[in-house]
């Protein structure tokens, strides 16, 4: 390792992910292992719970730049521009695991040469940024840890594949395990105590089913939510349904979902909705009960259920994570257009809203709806099947905004240094 | 039977009841039998579900007058002053069962003599009135059918005891089975196909634990609710949790609740809250999901849970039936006073409200709170343990009104004819 004042960087982008079969409950809090029923469990394991999660990637993502330099005196991290501590066990585990797998790196142009043994002595700087609001509840920690592990692996020339990297990301955040791939991903529970066989595999890439459209309703909420880590622990300790779900329901649903991902939308929709509702039922069966969905969430479910029933076959699936926001999956663009039209009818923006800040993401769907300004929303036709009595039931202000997106790609390395979040000279945030 | 133009009447009052261990799911829709797991089930039975319900009577009640007369040409009924059809199978079953058990009746003063064989030929008039708003979701059909069966039994000199009468009331409305007694009541599932061993027994009368106070929050709701009959059927058909609840959870809870009713308030509270939440979890695990609780219900639960936790032992239990209204059970009058104070703090009445129409029932608790007018509510102290940040979180208008009441007595016969709802000469509503 030469002693020049260099900074070596890598920048990656990782999408968020949304579980369509929910993970809820850990068997090991430190290693973040999900729990199966089949294995002989040690007493310090949580008694039971869930396994794997096929998921859909969205185009919303986290960008992370990691850097090493002999200039750095300690590991430091900035999240959305604000410095934060790296002392937590989850960060420490990820950093240690990645460092132990580092290899020789040479950058001839910059005259940098780092040998395998040098990595232990070099400190890292990390800057991470989410292009979606953190309040959106879009699993920002999942995307964050996946992106961190991926970027560090590239920087340190770690030769392991994404599956192996997913076991490291898992130790940062359970769901991060899935964000190392695009498209449809499955998190395999694994049996080993050290968690080395608990990793993700890609079931299908994002091109496999690219007519799906995802609309996210970011719902207003006055409630303080239970963190998913706390909620999960309390469910495992007190719910009388969680074991039954883990043993008898989820394994079967995983098999059905894997089959359905071969483009059988009605099955994907039925499984996704049922599993979301069951996950929230387990939360409600927890002591004290956990409520992540609110009246607006319930309303969105009712509209979708009613629509699906009137069509005879599901057109839209819904799923809710640990918060009130609805993630709606439309079977194609035409249905997505109708969906957005209905959502805007029920949840119109306040009159002083800029439409571009009310419908984010792929705005071309908004164009298909025929809406150019907030004023146009008032003239949207009443969705079919709604009786005139209910026509006045509009809920202005109950949704903060909508996001239109699609199943996304996996993590990528950004080679253009202008996209880096750290200064190439100082290694500090730009 | 002499042919004079007489009208013979009986008037009864029956309290509503609130299940603390919930009944949800029928094994026979016509006979209204709950379902146990142990019995050999015939294929037309619903596959599974619940058993018995200890409950607490409230002082809110139904009054029913029944009359027979040779003047009447058909069976007729008026509910809250409005004539309604008696052709439904539930009414027909109750009327047939009671008539088949009728005995000789003689009223010497009025010169009336009815022989056992005459009852089949005589038509009845029925008038029923609830002294609580039907929108309160306080199991009005349960009180109604129990009162009808009780009044008819008195009129027709039926000699069966309340247990036997409960099997008849059960065919009108499942929960009516419990309203033939005051205090704490258990509905025994029974095994027989004809339902003859599915009846209620009194565990303790209303004097056994008379320091309990019940406060009901009647919650505003814009949602149309799923009827409990429809909801129950859909849960039995689609919930993956309902069988587990029926087989493994409820039988154990029934035993624990019977023990706890020996005045162990913390256990009653824990079991009541857990069972209410689990019942709603089953509703959520139904396809399509059923939401009976709304954001206001959730808020009330959160306040109670927080308070109970801060005291180290439960002070208040909550339970919700098929609607958003909270039934809160305070361990004594002192706690009830604190509870009402907190509820009024969070859910103040609109300023133009008359306090007497906002707190119904036993208004003496309001006096203990130190509130004489709506204006006083504004100056209520902030409940302990609430951070100043949340002090502004008041939800005016989210509760329609409160009812203060106590565990109540069983059905009684009103001997004062002025309380009858039918005219003694014409047999028509007064």
PDB file of C-alpha atoms in Angstrom, chain A residues 321-429:
ATOM      1  CA  UNK A 321     -45.688  -3.592   5.076  1.00  0.00           C
ATOM      2  CA  UNK A 322     -45.138  -2.259   8.599  1.00  0.00           C
ATOM      3  CA  UNK A 323     -47.028   0.976   7.913  1.00  0.00           C
ATOM      4  CA  UNK A 324     -50.253   2.309   6.364  1.00  0.00           C
ATOM      5  CA  UNK A 325     -48.939   2.740   2.789  1.00  0.00           C
ATOM      6  CA  UNK A 326     -50.578   0.645   0.101  1.00  0.00           C
ATOM      7  CA  UNK A 327     -48.454  -1.036  -2.545  1.00  0.00           C
ATOM      8  CA  UNK A 328     -50.771  -1.846  -5.433  1.00  0.00           C
ATOM      9  CA  UNK A 329     -49.741  -4.128  -8.276  1.00  0.00           C
ATOM     10  CA  UNK A 330     -51.745  -3.721 -11.478  1.00  0.00           C
ATOM     11  CA  UNK A 331     -51.739  -6.576 -13.978  1.00  0.00           C
ATOM     12  CA  UNK A 332     -50.912  -4.268 -16.876  1.00  0.00           C
ATOM     13  CA  UNK A 333     -50.669  -0.652 -17.915  1.00  0.00           C
ATOM     14  CA  UNK A 334     -54.300  -0.366 -18.928  1.00  0.00           C
ATOM     15  CA  UNK A 335     -55.416  -1.556 -15.481  1.00  0.00           C
ATOM     16  CA  UNK A 336     -52.848   0.735 -13.857  1.00  0.00           C
ATOM     17  CA  UNK A 337     -54.380   3.691 -15.674  1.00  0.00           C
ATOM     18  CA  UNK A 338     -57.841   2.768 -14.419  1.00  0.00           C
ATOM     19  CA  UNK A 339     -56.410   2.217 -10.944  1.00  0.00           C
ATOM     20  CA  UNK A 340     -54.767   5.630 -10.805  1.00  0.00           C
ATOM     21  CA  UNK A 341     -57.975   7.210 -12.082  1.00  0.00           C
ATOM     22  CA  UNK A 342     -59.978   5.558  -9.281  1.00  0.00           C
ATOM     23  CA  UNK A 343     -57.400   6.432  -6.639  1.00  0.00           C
ATOM     24  CA  UNK A 344     -57.388  10.087  -7.695  1.00  0.00           C
ATOM     25  CA  UNK A 345     -61.196  10.078  -7.646  1.00  0.00           C
ATOM     26  CA  UNK A 346     -61.320   8.860  -4.051  1.00  0.00           C
ATOM     27  CA  UNK A 347     -58.222  10.660  -2.817  1.00  0.00           C
ATOM     28  CA  UNK A 348     -58.032  13.958  -4.719  1.00  0.00           C
ATOM     29  CA  UNK A 349     -55.113  16.277  -3.978  1.00  0.00           C
ATOM     30  CA  UNK A 350     -55.770  19.512  -2.100  1.00  0.00           C
ATOM     31  CA  UNK A 351     -56.401  22.304  -4.617  1.00  0.00           C
ATOM     32  CA  UNK A 352     -53.107  24.085  -3.934  1.00  0.00           C
ATOM     33  CA  UNK A 353     -51.077  20.956  -4.726  1.00  0.00           C
ATOM     34  CA  UNK A 354     -48.745  20.703  -7.703  1.00  0.00           C
ATOM     35  CA  UNK A 355     -49.788  17.554  -9.547  1.00  0.00           C
ATOM     36  CA  UNK A 356     -46.133  16.621 -10.065  1.00  0.00           C
ATOM     37  CA  UNK A 357     -45.640  16.427  -6.342  1.00  0.00           C
ATOM     38  CA  UNK A 358     -48.819  14.359  -5.919  1.00  0.00           C
ATOM     39  CA  UNK A 359     -48.080  11.692  -8.540  1.00  0.00           C
ATOM     40  CA  UNK A 360     -44.384  10.823  -8.505  1.00  0.00           C
ATOM     41  CA  UNK A 361     -42.390   8.374 -10.600  1.00  0.00           C
ATOM     42  CA  UNK A 362     -43.597   7.371 -14.051  1.00  0.00           C
ATOM     43  CA  UNK A 363     -45.818  10.362 -14.862  1.00  0.00           C
ATOM     44  CA  UNK A 364     -46.792   8.942 -18.262  1.00  0.00           C
ATOM     45  CA  UNK A 365     -49.581   6.955 -16.579  1.00  0.00           C
ATOM     46  CA  UNK A 366     -51.039  10.239 -15.394  1.00  0.00           C
ATOM     47  CA  UNK A 367     -51.099  11.339 -19.023  1.00  0.00           C
ATOM     48  CA  UNK A 368     -53.034   8.201 -19.961  1.00  0.00           C
ATOM     49  CA  UNK A 369     -55.558   9.063 -17.237  1.00  0.00           C
ATOM     50  CA  UNK A 370     -56.048  12.357 -19.084  1.00  0.00           C
ATOM     51  CA  UNK A 371     -55.104  14.565 -16.174  1.00  0.00           C
ATOM     52  CA  UNK A 372     -52.958  17.629 -16.663  1.00  0.00           C
ATOM     53  CA  UNK A 373     -53.709  19.675 -13.574  1.00  0.00           C
ATOM     54  CA  UNK A 374     -55.217  19.341 -10.129  1.00  0.00           C
ATOM     55  CA  UNK A 375     -58.361  20.984 -11.476  1.00  0.00           C
ATOM     56  CA  UNK A 376     -58.875  18.077 -13.919  1.00  0.00           C
ATOM     57  CA  UNK A 377     -59.074  15.644 -11.005  1.00  0.00           C
ATOM     58  CA  UNK A 378     -62.428  17.133  -9.974  1.00  0.00           C
ATOM     59  CA  UNK A 379     -63.975  16.056 -13.267  1.00  0.00           C
ATOM     60  CA  UNK A 380     -62.860  12.435 -13.089  1.00  0.00           C
ATOM     61  CA  UNK A 381     -65.783  10.105 -13.761  1.00  0.00           C
ATOM     62  CA  UNK A 382     -67.232   8.160 -10.859  1.00  0.00           C
ATOM     63  CA  UNK A 383     -65.779   4.611 -10.827  1.00  0.00           C
ATOM     64  CA  UNK A 384     -68.308   2.021 -12.002  1.00  0.00           C
ATOM     65  CA  UNK A 385     -70.207   0.042  -9.393  1.00  0.00           C
ATOM     66  CA  UNK A 386     -70.346   2.906  -6.910  1.00  0.00           C
ATOM     67  CA  UNK A 387     -73.843   3.879  -5.884  1.00  0.00           C
ATOM     68  CA  UNK A 388     -74.696   7.561  -6.069  1.00  0.00           C
ATOM     69  CA  UNK A 389     -75.098   7.679  -2.306  1.00  0.00           C
ATOM     70  CA  UNK A 390     -71.410   7.082  -1.874  1.00  0.00           C
ATOM     71  CA  UNK A 391     -70.302   9.446  -4.607  1.00  0.00           C
ATOM     72  CA  UNK A 392     -69.682  12.132  -2.035  1.00  0.00           C
ATOM     73  CA  UNK A 393     -67.274   9.948  -0.105  1.00  0.00           C
ATOM     74  CA  UNK A 394     -64.028  11.540  -1.178  1.00  0.00           C
ATOM     75  CA  UNK A 395     -61.078  11.624   1.141  1.00  0.00           C
ATOM     76  CA  UNK A 396     -59.032  14.677   0.295  1.00  0.00           C
ATOM     77  CA  UNK A 397     -55.810  14.804   2.298  1.00  0.00           C
ATOM     78  CA  UNK A 398     -55.839  11.157   3.376  1.00  0.00           C
ATOM     79  CA  UNK A 399     -53.118  10.246   0.865  1.00  0.00           C
ATOM     80  CA  UNK A 400     -49.908  12.305   0.830  1.00  0.00           C
ATOM     81  CA  UNK A 401     -48.937  11.287  -2.702  1.00  0.00           C
ATOM     82  CA  UNK A 402     -48.775   8.422  -5.154  1.00  0.00           C
ATOM     83  CA  UNK A 403     -45.746   6.796  -6.734  1.00  0.00           C
ATOM     84  CA  UNK A 404     -45.974   5.029 -10.115  1.00  0.00           C
ATOM     85  CA  UNK A 405     -43.241   2.495 -10.731  1.00  0.00           C
ATOM     86  CA  UNK A 406     -42.414  -1.001 -12.061  1.00  0.00           C
ATOM     87  CA  UNK A 407     -40.568  -4.133 -11.000  1.00  0.00           C
ATOM     88  CA  UNK A 408     -36.936  -3.018 -10.939  1.00  0.00           C
ATOM     89  CA  UNK A 409     -33.438  -4.241 -11.629  1.00  0.00           C
ATOM     90  CA  UNK A 410     -30.927  -5.394  -9.050  1.00  0.00           C
ATOM     91  CA  UNK A 411     -28.003  -3.368  -7.666  1.00  0.00           C
ATOM     92  CA  UNK A 412     -25.711  -1.718 -10.157  1.00  0.00           C
ATOM     93  CA  UNK A 413     -22.323  -0.038  -9.953  1.00  0.00           C
ATOM     94  CA  UNK A 414     -22.273   3.577 -11.156  1.00  0.00           C
ATOM     95  CA  UNK A 415     -19.018   4.119 -13.002  1.00  0.00           C
ATOM     96  CA  UNK A 416     -19.511   7.852 -13.541  1.00  0.00           C
ATOM     97  CA  UNK A 417     -17.647   9.523 -10.682  1.00  0.00           C
ATOM     98  CA  UNK A 418     -19.877  12.597 -10.880  1.00  0.00           C
ATOM     99  CA  UNK A 419     -22.647  10.467  -9.362  1.00  0.00           C
ATOM    100  CA  UNK A 420     -20.536   9.713  -6.279  1.00  0.00           C
ATOM    101  CA  UNK A 421     -21.797  11.167  -2.993  1.00  0.00           C
ATOM    102  CA  UNK A 422     -18.274  11.640  -1.576  1.00  0.00           C
ATOM    103  CA  UNK A 423     -15.636  14.099  -2.749  1.00  0.00           C
ATOM    104  CA  UNK A 424     -12.879  12.299  -4.648  1.00  0.00           C
ATOM    105  CA  UNK A 425     -10.167  14.413  -2.948  1.00  0.00           C
ATOM    106  CA  UNK A 426     -11.342  14.571   0.669  1.00  0.00           C
ATOM    107  CA  UNK A 427     -13.601  11.544   0.972  1.00  0.00           C
ATOM    108  CA  UNK A 428     -16.159  13.775   2.693  1.00  0.00           C
ATOM    109  CA  UNK A 429     -19.772  14.315   1.539  1.00  0.00           C
TER     110      UNK A 429
END
